[in-house]
């Protein structure tokens, strides 16, 4: 086994473009790693090594090379693919074969990236977990719902993978597995061909081992060039917002956040403390209301036709959502809008907020994916967020950076600066 699978996506694309190595060689090292570890980690819902290698060889035969040429990537199994099944983590869709690729998948293919396989998602990207274990400790959850994507990236099976977030499905698995994740501003990246759970909350994102890879992948999806050098002349201005659930997290989590803030101050960043507006006390319940109300309607077909193949967790969510009335739902949206209005001026002063990414390290056991508490509020407000590893032993932990709506590129530049100062 070689070590090309340890390179990040940016390095792989450069190496393939300049002829230092081939896409085939990269894929071979990735597949060797998968062969060695997949039985234990269980990152893939569908994997066809021969097809992956054939795609890499085809990439090597092409003269025109796109920005992601030769980069292996993983596809969360709620995203349509015409070359592999799309199962949504649900037994009813085990053999489902879409007629076309999701927009995000097609954009990556057009950019020269090479698909490795479909990564495990929880059922309907909600709570019922799949088979995936945390590479840092196989007895612990990798988080969800982008479980397989986070685990595959963390275990060096591939450098870049798609995920989505409706509650904490990018930030939490990244934090638990010790990688970086980018959740886009809601509505900013196209979700065509991606299973929907809650239209007011669903957001596309990426998992990687570096901020520059997140920026690189985002550029292919959005056309945005990125602003990686935004803080070459001055460090970012950051605000530590503990939020209404600070005391609900572990002491270890609080120490990680406070230590990260101290490290960033020592590195030159201006890190202030910012109290949360009172309305934030109502955001988590508002998020639960919106998610349940919309999920019960988004998945009505499955609830009517495949009820006996759906987990108790999802049925509980759907039944709660079906029981909600319009007034309760719109009140939750109004709480969201009020909170967002009160928070927006802070981004005129600060380049980003520093917040907890999860209540603590990944819990032991594979029968649940951990509490989404520390991402619900930001997801409800549709804000971009990035998970940045801040501790790695005995289990990974992270901080979460949050930016203003449509401030994704600048937030990724903040994340690049922060990650370099919190790195090993």
mmCIF file of C-alpha atoms in Angstrom:
data_model
loop_
_atom_site.group_PDB
_atom_site.id
_atom_site.type_symbol
_atom_site.label_atom_id
_atom_site.label_comp_id
_atom_site.label_asym_id
_atom_site.label_seq_id
_atom_site.Cartn_x
_atom_site.Cartn_y
_atom_site.Cartn_z
ATOM 1 C CA UNK A 1 0.000 0.000 0.000
ATOM 2 C CA UNK A 2 1.281 3.435 -0.939
ATOM 3 C CA UNK A 3 0.508 6.706 0.818
ATOM 4 C CA UNK A 4 -1.184 8.788 -1.890
ATOM 5 C CA UNK A 5 -4.454 8.321 0.003
ATOM 6 C CA UNK A 6 -2.995 10.524 2.768
ATOM 7 C CA UNK A 7 -2.752 13.516 0.425
ATOM 8 C CA UNK A 8 -5.523 16.072 0.473
ATOM 9 C CA UNK A 9 -7.652 16.798 -2.594
ATOM 10 C CA UNK A 10 -5.704 19.929 -3.520
ATOM 11 C CA UNK A 11 -2.424 18.014 -3.525
ATOM 12 C CA UNK A 12 -3.911 15.153 -5.531
ATOM 13 C CA UNK A 13 -5.325 17.467 -8.199
ATOM 14 C CA UNK A 14 -1.976 19.233 -8.536
ATOM 15 C CA UNK A 15 -0.060 15.959 -8.688
ATOM 16 C CA UNK A 16 -2.307 14.489 -11.380
ATOM 17 C CA UNK A 17 -2.285 17.716 -13.390
ATOM 18 C CA UNK A 18 1.529 17.960 -13.364
ATOM 19 C CA UNK A 19 2.073 14.241 -13.989
ATOM 20 C CA UNK A 20 3.798 13.446 -10.665
ATOM 21 C CA UNK A 21 1.405 10.529 -10.289
ATOM 22 C CA UNK A 22 -1.751 9.211 -11.904
ATOM 23 C CA UNK A 23 -5.387 9.114 -10.853
ATOM 24 C CA UNK A 24 -5.087 5.326 -11.086
ATOM 25 C CA UNK A 25 -2.257 5.274 -8.544
ATOM 26 C CA UNK A 26 -4.252 7.466 -6.168
ATOM 27 C CA UNK A 27 -7.338 5.298 -6.497
ATOM 28 C CA UNK A 28 -5.312 2.136 -5.950
ATOM 29 C CA UNK A 29 -3.989 3.485 -2.638
ATOM 30 C CA UNK A 30 -7.480 4.560 -1.584
ATOM 31 C CA UNK A 31 -8.934 1.155 -2.439
ATOM 32 C CA UNK A 32 -6.102 -0.615 -0.628
ATOM 33 C CA UNK A 33 -6.932 1.411 2.481
ATOM 34 C CA UNK A 34 -10.613 0.598 2.097
ATOM 35 C CA UNK A 35 -9.862 -3.097 1.705
ATOM 36 C CA UNK A 36 -7.795 -3.022 4.887
ATOM 37 C CA UNK A 37 -10.289 -1.084 6.993
ATOM 38 C CA UNK A 38 -13.822 -1.240 5.588
ATOM 39 C CA UNK A 39 -14.784 -4.403 7.454
ATOM 40 C CA UNK A 40 -14.147 -2.561 10.734
ATOM 41 C CA UNK A 41 -15.216 0.984 9.817
ATOM 42 C CA UNK A 42 -18.173 0.270 7.519
ATOM 43 C CA UNK A 43 -18.112 3.625 5.723
ATOM 44 C CA UNK A 44 -19.729 2.499 2.445
ATOM 45 C CA UNK A 45 -23.302 1.667 1.556
ATOM 46 C CA UNK A 46 -22.242 0.714 -1.981
ATOM 47 C CA UNK A 47 -18.713 0.068 -3.200
ATOM 48 C CA UNK A 48 -17.580 -1.313 -6.559
ATOM 49 C CA UNK A 49 -13.758 -1.273 -6.606
ATOM 50 C CA UNK A 50 -13.576 -2.337 -10.256
ATOM 51 C CA UNK A 51 -15.850 0.508 -11.333
ATOM 52 C CA UNK A 52 -13.874 2.992 -9.223
ATOM 53 C CA UNK A 53 -10.598 1.859 -10.767
ATOM 54 C CA UNK A 54 -12.087 1.993 -14.269
ATOM 55 C CA UNK A 55 -13.221 5.572 -13.631
ATOM 56 C CA UNK A 56 -9.712 6.509 -12.471
ATOM 57 C CA UNK A 57 -8.171 4.948 -15.581
ATOM 58 C CA UNK A 58 -10.638 6.864 -17.739
ATOM 59 C CA UNK A 59 -9.587 10.074 -16.011
ATOM 60 C CA UNK A 60 -5.954 9.329 -16.846
ATOM 61 C CA UNK A 61 -6.848 8.907 -20.519
ATOM 62 C CA UNK A 62 -8.347 12.393 -20.765
ATOM 63 C CA UNK A 63 -6.245 15.277 -22.068
ATOM 64 C CA UNK A 64 -8.443 18.031 -20.674
ATOM 65 C CA UNK A 65 -8.152 18.100 -16.908
ATOM 66 C CA UNK A 66 -10.704 19.806 -14.704
ATOM 67 C CA UNK A 67 -9.950 21.430 -11.349
ATOM 68 C CA UNK A 68 -10.673 18.204 -9.414
ATOM 69 C CA UNK A 69 -9.151 15.875 -11.982
ATOM 70 C CA UNK A 70 -8.253 12.521 -10.469
ATOM 71 C CA UNK A 71 -9.542 13.353 -6.971
ATOM 72 C CA UNK A 72 -11.429 10.436 -5.374
ATOM 73 C CA UNK A 73 -14.646 11.448 -3.630
ATOM 74 C CA UNK A 74 -17.460 9.889 -1.637
ATOM 75 C CA UNK A 75 -21.163 10.445 -2.184
ATOM 76 C CA UNK A 76 -23.631 10.381 0.702
ATOM 77 C CA UNK A 77 -26.237 7.743 -0.032
ATOM 78 C CA UNK A 78 -29.134 10.195 -0.227
ATOM 79 C CA UNK A 79 -27.708 11.685 -3.432
ATOM 80 C CA UNK A 80 -28.875 10.309 -6.763
ATOM 81 C CA UNK A 81 -26.353 8.492 -8.934
ATOM 82 C CA UNK A 82 -27.016 6.760 -12.226
ATOM 83 C CA UNK A 83 -24.003 4.465 -11.772
ATOM 84 C CA UNK A 84 -24.834 3.100 -8.299
ATOM 85 C CA UNK A 85 -27.880 2.471 -6.091
ATOM 86 C CA UNK A 86 -29.220 5.287 -3.912
ATOM 87 C CA UNK A 87 -30.731 3.802 -0.785
ATOM 88 C CA UNK A 88 -31.451 6.770 1.535
ATOM 89 C CA UNK A 89 -30.421 4.516 4.435
ATOM 90 C CA UNK A 90 -33.832 2.824 4.118
ATOM 91 C CA UNK A 91 -34.542 -0.828 3.334
ATOM 92 C CA UNK A 92 -37.361 0.169 0.985
ATOM 93 C CA UNK A 93 -34.842 1.786 -1.382
ATOM 94 C CA UNK A 94 -32.063 -0.821 -1.221
ATOM 95 C CA UNK A 95 -32.181 -1.440 -4.978
ATOM 96 C CA UNK A 96 -33.278 2.032 -6.116
ATOM 97 C CA UNK A 97 -31.508 3.133 -9.310
ATOM 98 C CA UNK A 98 -32.018 6.801 -10.214
ATOM 99 C CA UNK A 99 -32.062 7.804 -13.852
ATOM 100 C CA UNK A 100 -29.616 10.691 -13.417
ATOM 101 C CA UNK A 101 -27.014 12.104 -11.067
ATOM 102 C CA UNK A 102 -27.649 14.745 -8.443
ATOM 103 C CA UNK A 103 -26.468 18.205 -9.457
ATOM 104 C CA UNK A 104 -23.590 18.192 -6.958
ATOM 105 C CA UNK A 105 -22.381 14.802 -8.204
ATOM 106 C CA UNK A 106 -22.560 15.902 -11.830
ATOM 107 C CA UNK A 107 -20.608 19.086 -11.046
ATOM 108 C CA UNK A 108 -17.833 17.060 -9.421
ATOM 109 C CA UNK A 109 -17.742 14.615 -12.336
ATOM 110 C CA UNK A 110 -17.571 17.536 -14.767
ATOM 111 C CA UNK A 111 -14.666 18.875 -12.708
ATOM 112 C CA UNK A 112 -12.761 15.620 -13.180
ATOM 113 C CA UNK A 113 -13.326 14.059 -9.754
ATOM 114 C CA UNK A 114 -13.550 10.262 -9.557
ATOM 115 C CA UNK A 115 -16.313 8.601 -7.507
ATOM 116 C CA UNK A 116 -15.249 5.897 -5.062
ATOM 117 C CA UNK A 117 -18.668 4.832 -3.779
ATOM 118 C CA UNK A 118 -21.802 5.714 -1.845
ATOM 119 C CA UNK A 119 -21.184 6.458 1.822
ATOM 120 C CA UNK A 120 -23.479 5.376 4.636
ATOM 121 C CA UNK A 121 -26.275 7.707 5.721
ATOM 122 C CA UNK A 122 -28.654 7.280 8.602
ATOM 123 C CA UNK A 123 -32.203 6.432 7.521
ATOM 124 C CA UNK A 124 -33.651 9.420 5.611
ATOM 125 C CA UNK A 125 -30.664 11.402 6.956
ATOM 126 C CA UNK A 126 -32.307 11.405 10.391
ATOM 127 C CA UNK A 127 -31.382 9.442 13.550
ATOM 128 C CA UNK A 128 -31.535 5.681 12.879
ATOM 129 C CA UNK A 129 -27.846 4.806 12.321
ATOM 130 C CA UNK A 130 -26.223 2.575 9.752
ATOM 131 C CA UNK A 131 -23.245 0.259 10.219
ATOM 132 C CA UNK A 132 -20.477 2.876 10.395
ATOM 133 C CA UNK A 133 -18.052 3.043 13.340
ATOM 134 C CA UNK A 134 -15.756 5.883 14.378
ATOM 135 C CA UNK A 135 -12.214 5.321 13.025
ATOM 136 C CA UNK A 136 -10.745 6.987 16.127
ATOM 137 C CA UNK A 137 -12.302 4.268 18.281
ATOM 138 C CA UNK A 138 -14.494 1.626 16.700
ATOM 139 C CA UNK A 139 -16.604 1.321 19.842
ATOM 140 C CA UNK A 140 -17.866 4.889 19.404
ATOM 141 C CA UNK A 141 -20.383 6.453 17.024
ATOM 142 C CA UNK A 142 -19.076 8.469 14.069
ATOM 143 C CA UNK A 143 -22.093 10.768 14.383
ATOM 144 C CA UNK A 144 -24.693 11.245 11.712
ATOM 145 C CA UNK A 145 -26.279 11.546 9.376
ATOM 146 C CA UNK A 146 -23.202 11.937 7.136
ATOM 147 C CA UNK A 147 -21.650 9.018 9.001
ATOM 148 C CA UNK A 148 -19.864 7.210 6.198
ATOM 149 C CA UNK A 149 -18.498 10.375 4.604
ATOM 150 C CA UNK A 150 -16.920 11.561 7.865
ATOM 151 C CA UNK A 151 -15.488 8.132 8.665
ATOM 152 C CA UNK A 152 -14.077 7.585 5.162
ATOM 153 C CA UNK A 153 -12.325 10.959 5.143
ATOM 154 C CA UNK A 154 -11.031 10.508 8.708
ATOM 155 C CA UNK A 155 -9.653 7.048 7.916
ATOM 156 C CA UNK A 156 -7.853 8.210 4.765
ATOM 157 C CA UNK A 157 -10.054 6.135 2.484
ATOM 158 C CA UNK A 158 -10.617 9.229 0.360
ATOM 159 C CA UNK A 159 -9.862 12.947 0.697
ATOM 160 C CA UNK A 160 -13.236 14.562 0.040
ATOM 161 C CA UNK A 161 -16.877 13.572 0.483
ATOM 162 C CA UNK A 162 -20.353 15.016 0.227
ATOM 163 C CA UNK A 163 -22.649 15.414 3.190
ATOM 164 C CA UNK A 164 -25.823 17.263 4.064
ATOM 165 C CA UNK A 165 -27.178 18.875 7.213
ATOM 166 C CA UNK A 166 -30.724 19.277 8.479
ATOM 167 C CA UNK A 167 -29.828 19.419 12.184
ATOM 168 C CA UNK A 168 -26.146 18.602 12.818
ATOM 169 C CA UNK A 169 -25.391 16.055 10.107
ATOM 170 C CA UNK A 170 -22.136 17.598 8.881
ATOM 171 C CA UNK A 171 -20.720 19.421 11.893
ATOM 172 C CA UNK A 172 -21.322 16.659 14.452
ATOM 173 C CA UNK A 173 -19.750 13.703 12.526
ATOM 174 C CA UNK A 174 -16.798 15.888 11.582
ATOM 175 C CA UNK A 175 -16.303 16.822 15.227
ATOM 176 C CA UNK A 176 -16.618 13.212 16.366
ATOM 177 C CA UNK A 177 -14.248 11.837 13.706
ATOM 178 C CA UNK A 178 -11.640 14.608 13.792
ATOM 179 C CA UNK A 179 -12.061 16.089 10.306
ATOM 180 C CA UNK A 180 -13.335 19.372 8.907
ATOM 181 C CA UNK A 181 -16.820 19.980 7.550
ATOM 182 C CA UNK A 182 -18.444 22.839 5.699
ATOM 183 C CA UNK A 183 -22.197 23.408 5.854
ATOM 184 C CA UNK A 184 -23.282 25.938 3.260
ATOM 185 C CA UNK A 185 -25.720 28.800 3.636
ATOM 186 C CA UNK A 186 -29.133 27.227 3.217
ATOM 187 C CA UNK A 187 -30.308 27.471 -0.389
ATOM 188 C CA UNK A 188 -26.926 28.536 -1.708
ATOM 189 C CA UNK A 189 -25.764 25.212 -3.208
ATOM 190 C CA UNK A 190 -28.086 23.267 -5.479
ATOM 191 C CA UNK A 191 -29.821 20.279 -3.851
ATOM 192 C CA UNK A 192 -31.279 18.889 -7.073
ATOM 193 C CA UNK A 193 -31.282 15.090 -6.868
ATOM 194 C CA UNK A 194 -30.622 15.072 -3.112
ATOM 195 C CA UNK A 195 -33.279 13.498 -0.893
ATOM 196 C CA UNK A 196 -35.152 16.220 0.972
ATOM 197 C CA UNK A 197 -36.114 16.032 4.617
ATOM 198 C CA UNK A 198 -36.903 19.631 5.559
ATOM 199 C CA UNK A 199 -36.861 22.295 2.891
ATOM 200 C CA UNK A 200 -36.294 25.133 5.376
ATOM 201 C CA UNK A 201 -33.266 23.391 6.864
ATOM 202 C CA UNK A 202 -31.558 21.067 4.350
ATOM 203 C CA UNK A 203 -28.112 22.262 3.255
ATOM 204 C CA UNK A 204 -25.368 20.731 1.134
ATOM 205 C CA UNK A 205 -21.808 20.470 2.396
ATOM 206 C CA UNK A 206 -18.446 18.762 2.273
ATOM 207 C CA UNK A 207 -16.108 16.842 4.566
ATOM 208 C CA UNK A 208 -12.347 17.001 4.178
ATOM 209 C CA UNK A 209 -9.116 17.044 6.159
ATOM 210 C CA UNK A 210 -8.223 20.655 5.333
ATOM 211 C CA UNK A 211 -9.946 23.982 4.956
ATOM 212 C CA UNK A 212 -8.367 24.516 1.557
ATOM 213 C CA UNK A 213 -10.044 21.323 0.329
ATOM 214 C CA UNK A 214 -13.413 22.613 1.537
ATOM 215 C CA UNK A 215 -12.769 25.859 -0.351
ATOM 216 C CA UNK A 216 -11.586 23.898 -3.390
ATOM 217 C CA UNK A 217 -14.673 21.701 -3.466
ATOM 218 C CA UNK A 218 -17.001 24.624 -2.868
ATOM 219 C CA UNK A 219 -15.470 26.474 -5.818
ATOM 220 C CA UNK A 220 -16.440 23.608 -8.130
ATOM 221 C CA UNK A 221 -20.001 23.556 -6.758
ATOM 222 C CA UNK A 222 -20.584 27.313 -6.753
ATOM 223 C CA UNK A 223 -18.087 28.939 -9.088
ATOM 224 C CA UNK A 224 -16.855 31.054 -6.176
ATOM 225 C CA UNK A 225 -13.055 31.536 -6.268
ATOM 226 C CA UNK A 226 -12.619 31.679 -2.490
ATOM 227 C CA UNK A 227 -10.802 34.283 -0.396
ATOM 228 C CA UNK A 228 -8.095 32.163 1.236
ATOM 229 C CA UNK A 229 -5.728 35.157 1.661
ATOM 230 C CA UNK A 230 -8.305 37.356 3.390
ATOM 231 C CA UNK A 231 -6.321 37.409 6.633
ATOM 232 C CA UNK A 232 -2.795 37.777 5.296
ATOM 233 C CA UNK A 233 -2.557 41.325 6.658
ATOM 234 C CA UNK A 234 -4.611 41.039 9.846
ATOM 235 C CA UNK A 235 -5.922 38.146 11.922
ATOM 236 C CA UNK A 236 -9.684 37.587 12.017
ATOM 237 C CA UNK A 237 -11.962 39.200 14.581
ATOM 238 C CA UNK A 238 -13.889 36.452 16.365
ATOM 239 C CA UNK A 239 -16.581 36.267 19.032
ATOM 240 C CA UNK A 240 -16.923 33.333 21.392
ATOM 241 C CA UNK A 241 -20.645 32.725 21.824
ATOM 242 C CA UNK A 242 -21.293 30.107 24.474
ATOM 243 C CA UNK A 243 -25.003 30.050 23.677
ATOM 244 C CA UNK A 244 -28.012 28.938 25.702
ATOM 245 C CA UNK A 245 -26.863 25.306 25.995
ATOM 246 C CA UNK A 246 -23.295 25.885 27.202
ATOM 247 C CA UNK A 247 -23.955 24.130 30.499
ATOM 248 C CA UNK A 248 -25.618 21.191 28.706
ATOM 249 C CA UNK A 249 -22.297 20.159 27.213
ATOM 250 C CA UNK A 250 -19.539 18.303 29.007
ATOM 251 C CA UNK A 251 -16.875 20.058 31.053
ATOM 252 C CA UNK A 252 -14.390 18.651 28.541
ATOM 253 C CA UNK A 253 -16.206 20.388 25.675
ATOM 254 C CA UNK A 254 -16.198 23.716 27.504
ATOM 255 C CA UNK A 255 -12.487 23.402 28.208
ATOM 256 C CA UNK A 256 -11.793 22.639 24.536
ATOM 257 C CA UNK A 257 -13.691 25.756 23.410
ATOM 258 C CA UNK A 258 -12.056 28.039 25.975
ATOM 259 C CA UNK A 259 -8.619 26.641 25.228
ATOM 260 C CA UNK A 260 -9.151 27.171 21.494
ATOM 261 C CA UNK A 261 -10.155 30.789 22.146
ATOM 262 C CA UNK A 262 -6.977 31.293 24.195
ATOM 263 C CA UNK A 263 -4.815 29.741 21.467
ATOM 264 C CA UNK A 264 -6.351 31.986 18.831
ATOM 265 C CA UNK A 265 -5.813 35.081 20.981
ATOM 266 C CA UNK A 266 -2.185 34.049 21.486
ATOM 267 C CA UNK A 267 -1.856 33.707 17.704
ATOM 268 C CA UNK A 268 -3.022 37.311 17.249
ATOM 269 C CA UNK A 269 -6.758 37.008 16.710
ATOM 270 C CA UNK A 270 -9.078 39.473 18.392
ATOM 271 C CA UNK A 271 -11.399 37.101 20.299
ATOM 272 C CA UNK A 272 -14.190 38.734 22.282
ATOM 273 C CA UNK A 273 -17.068 37.177 24.190
ATOM 274 C CA UNK A 274 -20.611 37.730 22.946
ATOM 275 C CA UNK A 275 -23.816 37.020 24.841
ATOM 276 C CA UNK A 276 -26.645 35.388 22.945
ATOM 277 C CA UNK A 277 -29.927 37.284 22.439
ATOM 278 C CA UNK A 278 -32.752 36.109 24.694
ATOM 279 C CA UNK A 279 -34.709 34.714 21.741
ATOM 280 C CA UNK A 280 -31.971 32.101 21.284
ATOM 281 C CA UNK A 281 -33.475 30.302 24.263
ATOM 282 C CA UNK A 282 -36.367 29.351 21.964
ATOM 283 C CA UNK A 283 -34.412 28.376 18.858
ATOM 284 C CA UNK A 284 -33.818 24.697 19.599
ATOM 285 C CA UNK A 285 -37.496 23.966 20.127
ATOM 286 C CA UNK A 286 -38.290 26.014 17.019
ATOM 287 C CA UNK A 287 -35.856 23.903 15.016
ATOM 288 C CA UNK A 288 -37.479 20.695 16.269
ATOM 289 C CA UNK A 289 -40.891 22.028 15.249
ATOM 290 C CA UNK A 290 -39.823 23.023 11.740
ATOM 291 C CA UNK A 291 -37.961 19.771 11.163
ATOM 292 C CA UNK A 292 -40.825 17.552 12.329
ATOM 293 C CA UNK A 293 -43.511 19.511 10.455
ATOM 294 C CA UNK A 294 -41.635 19.486 7.156
ATOM 295 C CA UNK A 295 -40.251 15.934 7.416
ATOM 296 C CA UNK A 296 -43.725 14.491 7.958
ATOM 297 C CA UNK A 297 -44.768 16.027 4.651
ATOM 298 C CA UNK A 298 -41.556 15.465 2.678
ATOM 299 C CA UNK A 299 -41.622 11.732 3.333
ATOM 300 C CA UNK A 300 -45.392 11.197 3.114
ATOM 301 C CA UNK A 301 -45.018 8.681 0.265
ATOM 302 C CA UNK A 302 -42.740 6.421 2.276
ATOM 303 C CA UNK A 303 -44.928 6.776 5.362
ATOM 304 C CA UNK A 304 -47.986 5.673 3.388
ATOM 305 C CA UNK A 305 -46.419 2.902 1.303
ATOM 306 C CA UNK A 306 -43.444 1.537 3.269
ATOM 307 C CA UNK A 307 -44.444 2.124 6.867
ATOM 308 C CA UNK A 308 -43.442 -1.375 7.960
ATOM 309 C CA UNK A 309 -39.892 -0.745 6.673
ATOM 310 C CA UNK A 310 -39.381 2.533 8.539
ATOM 311 C CA UNK A 311 -37.682 2.803 11.942
ATOM 312 C CA UNK A 312 -39.462 3.698 15.162
ATOM 313 C CA UNK A 313 -37.306 6.838 15.425
ATOM 314 C CA UNK A 314 -38.497 8.215 12.123
ATOM 315 C CA UNK A 315 -42.114 7.251 12.731
ATOM 316 C CA UNK A 316 -42.001 9.153 16.019
ATOM 317 C CA UNK A 317 -40.690 12.246 14.219
ATOM 318 C CA UNK A 318 -43.288 11.982 11.462
ATOM 319 C CA UNK A 319 -46.182 11.465 13.866
ATOM 320 C CA UNK A 320 -45.093 14.474 15.904
ATOM 321 C CA UNK A 321 -44.819 16.559 12.739
ATOM 322 C CA UNK A 322 -48.207 15.466 11.426
ATOM 323 C CA UNK A 323 -49.797 16.564 14.698
ATOM 324 C CA UNK A 324 -48.445 20.121 14.462
ATOM 325 C CA UNK A 325 -50.703 22.875 13.174
ATOM 326 C CA UNK A 326 -49.852 25.702 10.800
ATOM 327 C CA UNK A 327 -49.822 28.349 13.523
ATOM 328 C CA UNK A 328 -47.251 26.452 15.582
ATOM 329 C CA UNK A 329 -45.085 25.945 12.510
ATOM 330 C CA UNK A 330 -45.186 29.590 11.418
ATOM 331 C CA UNK A 331 -44.489 30.738 14.973
ATOM 332 C CA UNK A 332 -41.294 28.680 14.873
ATOM 333 C CA UNK A 333 -40.308 30.370 11.612
ATOM 334 C CA UNK A 334 -40.967 33.767 13.157
ATOM 335 C CA UNK A 335 -38.676 32.899 16.080
ATOM 336 C CA UNK A 336 -36.005 32.026 13.515
ATOM 337 C CA UNK A 337 -36.445 35.319 11.693
ATOM 338 C CA UNK A 338 -36.303 37.352 14.901
ATOM 339 C CA UNK A 339 -33.112 35.631 16.046
ATOM 340 C CA UNK A 340 -31.473 36.118 12.666
ATOM 341 C CA UNK A 341 -32.381 39.808 12.625
ATOM 342 C CA UNK A 342 -30.843 40.329 16.075
ATOM 343 C CA UNK A 343 -27.697 38.375 15.212
ATOM 344 C CA UNK A 344 -26.943 39.915 11.817
ATOM 345 C CA UNK A 345 -25.317 43.154 13.120
ATOM 346 C CA UNK A 346 -22.672 41.092 14.925
ATOM 347 C CA UNK A 347 -21.208 40.099 11.578
ATOM 348 C CA UNK A 348 -20.452 43.743 10.837
ATOM 349 C CA UNK A 349 -18.042 43.618 13.787
ATOM 350 C CA UNK A 350 -16.819 40.021 13.715
ATOM 351 C CA UNK A 351 -15.546 37.768 10.921
ATOM 352 C CA UNK A 352 -17.091 34.742 12.591
ATOM 353 C CA UNK A 353 -18.474 33.254 15.766
ATOM 354 C CA UNK A 354 -16.714 30.532 17.751
ATOM 355 C CA UNK A 355 -19.214 28.076 19.242
ATOM 356 C CA UNK A 356 -19.284 24.460 20.450
ATOM 357 C CA UNK A 357 -19.556 21.850 17.695
ATOM 358 C CA UNK A 358 -21.027 19.071 19.839
ATOM 359 C CA UNK A 359 -21.817 18.424 23.514
ATOM 360 C CA UNK A 360 -18.565 16.505 23.894
ATOM 361 C CA UNK A 361 -16.597 13.691 22.226
ATOM 362 C CA UNK A 362 -18.358 10.875 20.388
ATOM 363 C CA UNK A 363 -20.420 8.740 22.773
ATOM 364 C CA UNK A 364 -19.678 5.046 23.075
ATOM 365 C CA UNK A 365 -21.947 2.688 21.154
ATOM 366 C CA UNK A 366 -23.263 2.493 17.588
ATOM 367 C CA UNK A 367 -26.998 2.508 18.320
ATOM 368 C CA UNK A 368 -27.270 6.325 18.244
ATOM 369 C CA UNK A 369 -25.429 9.203 16.584
ATOM 370 C CA UNK A 370 -25.115 11.713 19.442
ATOM 371 C CA UNK A 371 -26.990 14.861 20.373
ATOM 372 C CA UNK A 372 -27.378 17.512 17.615
ATOM 373 C CA UNK A 373 -27.962 20.242 20.217
ATOM 374 C CA UNK A 374 -25.116 22.590 19.302
ATOM 375 C CA UNK A 375 -25.944 22.851 15.588
ATOM 376 C CA UNK A 376 -29.736 23.082 15.622
ATOM 377 C CA UNK A 377 -29.889 26.848 16.144
ATOM 378 C CA UNK A 378 -27.418 27.744 13.385
ATOM 379 C CA UNK A 379 -29.057 25.299 10.969
ATOM 380 C CA UNK A 380 -32.465 26.814 11.662
ATOM 381 C CA UNK A 381 -31.117 30.278 10.815
ATOM 382 C CA UNK A 382 -29.600 28.930 7.583
ATOM 383 C CA UNK A 383 -26.099 30.157 8.435
ATOM 384 C CA UNK A 384 -22.882 28.664 7.052
ATOM 385 C CA UNK A 385 -20.767 26.734 9.533
ATOM 386 C CA UNK A 386 -17.416 24.944 9.617
ATOM 387 C CA UNK A 387 -16.187 22.308 12.061
ATOM 388 C CA UNK A 388 -12.506 22.692 12.968
ATOM 389 C CA UNK A 389 -10.701 19.989 14.992
ATOM 390 C CA UNK A 390 -9.477 21.407 18.301
ATOM 391 C CA UNK A 391 -8.459 18.272 20.226
ATOM 392 C CA UNK A 392 -7.630 14.735 19.140
ATOM 393 C CA UNK A 393 -7.017 12.658 22.274
ATOM 394 C CA UNK A 394 -8.401 10.552 23.727
ATOM 395 C CA UNK A 395 -11.202 11.224 21.212
ATOM 396 C CA UNK A 396 -11.512 14.038 18.658
ATOM 397 C CA UNK A 397 -13.342 17.234 19.542
ATOM 398 C CA UNK A 398 -13.936 20.405 17.536
ATOM 399 C CA UNK A 399 -15.088 23.966 17.633
ATOM 400 C CA UNK A 400 -17.715 25.315 15.253
ATOM 401 C CA UNK A 401 -17.251 28.531 13.297
ATOM 402 C CA UNK A 402 -20.395 30.339 12.143
ATOM 403 C CA UNK A 403 -20.690 33.146 9.599
ATOM 404 C CA UNK A 404 -23.388 35.343 8.069
ATOM 405 C CA UNK A 405 -25.721 34.192 5.321
ATOM 406 C CA UNK A 406 -23.862 34.078 1.996
ATOM 407 C CA UNK A 407 -20.603 34.713 3.840
ATOM 408 C CA UNK A 408 -19.389 31.189 3.049
ATOM 409 C CA UNK A 409 -16.124 32.096 1.328
ATOM 410 C CA UNK A 410 -14.999 34.446 4.060
ATOM 411 C CA UNK A 411 -15.965 31.906 6.726
ATOM 412 C CA UNK A 412 -13.858 29.266 4.982
ATOM 413 C CA UNK A 413 -10.955 31.728 4.997
ATOM 414 C CA UNK A 414 -11.478 32.166 8.745
ATOM 415 C CA UNK A 415 -11.514 28.370 9.115
ATOM 416 C CA UNK A 416 -8.248 28.071 7.185
ATOM 417 C CA UNK A 417 -6.598 30.623 9.496
ATOM 418 C CA UNK A 418 -8.029 29.014 12.637
ATOM 419 C CA UNK A 419 -7.172 25.423 11.628
ATOM 420 C CA UNK A 420 -3.539 26.398 11.045
ATOM 421 C CA UNK A 421 -3.332 27.793 14.608
ATOM 422 C CA UNK A 422 -5.114 24.847 16.236
ATOM 423 C CA UNK A 423 -3.267 22.189 14.266
ATOM 424 C CA UNK A 424 -1.092 19.483 15.755
#
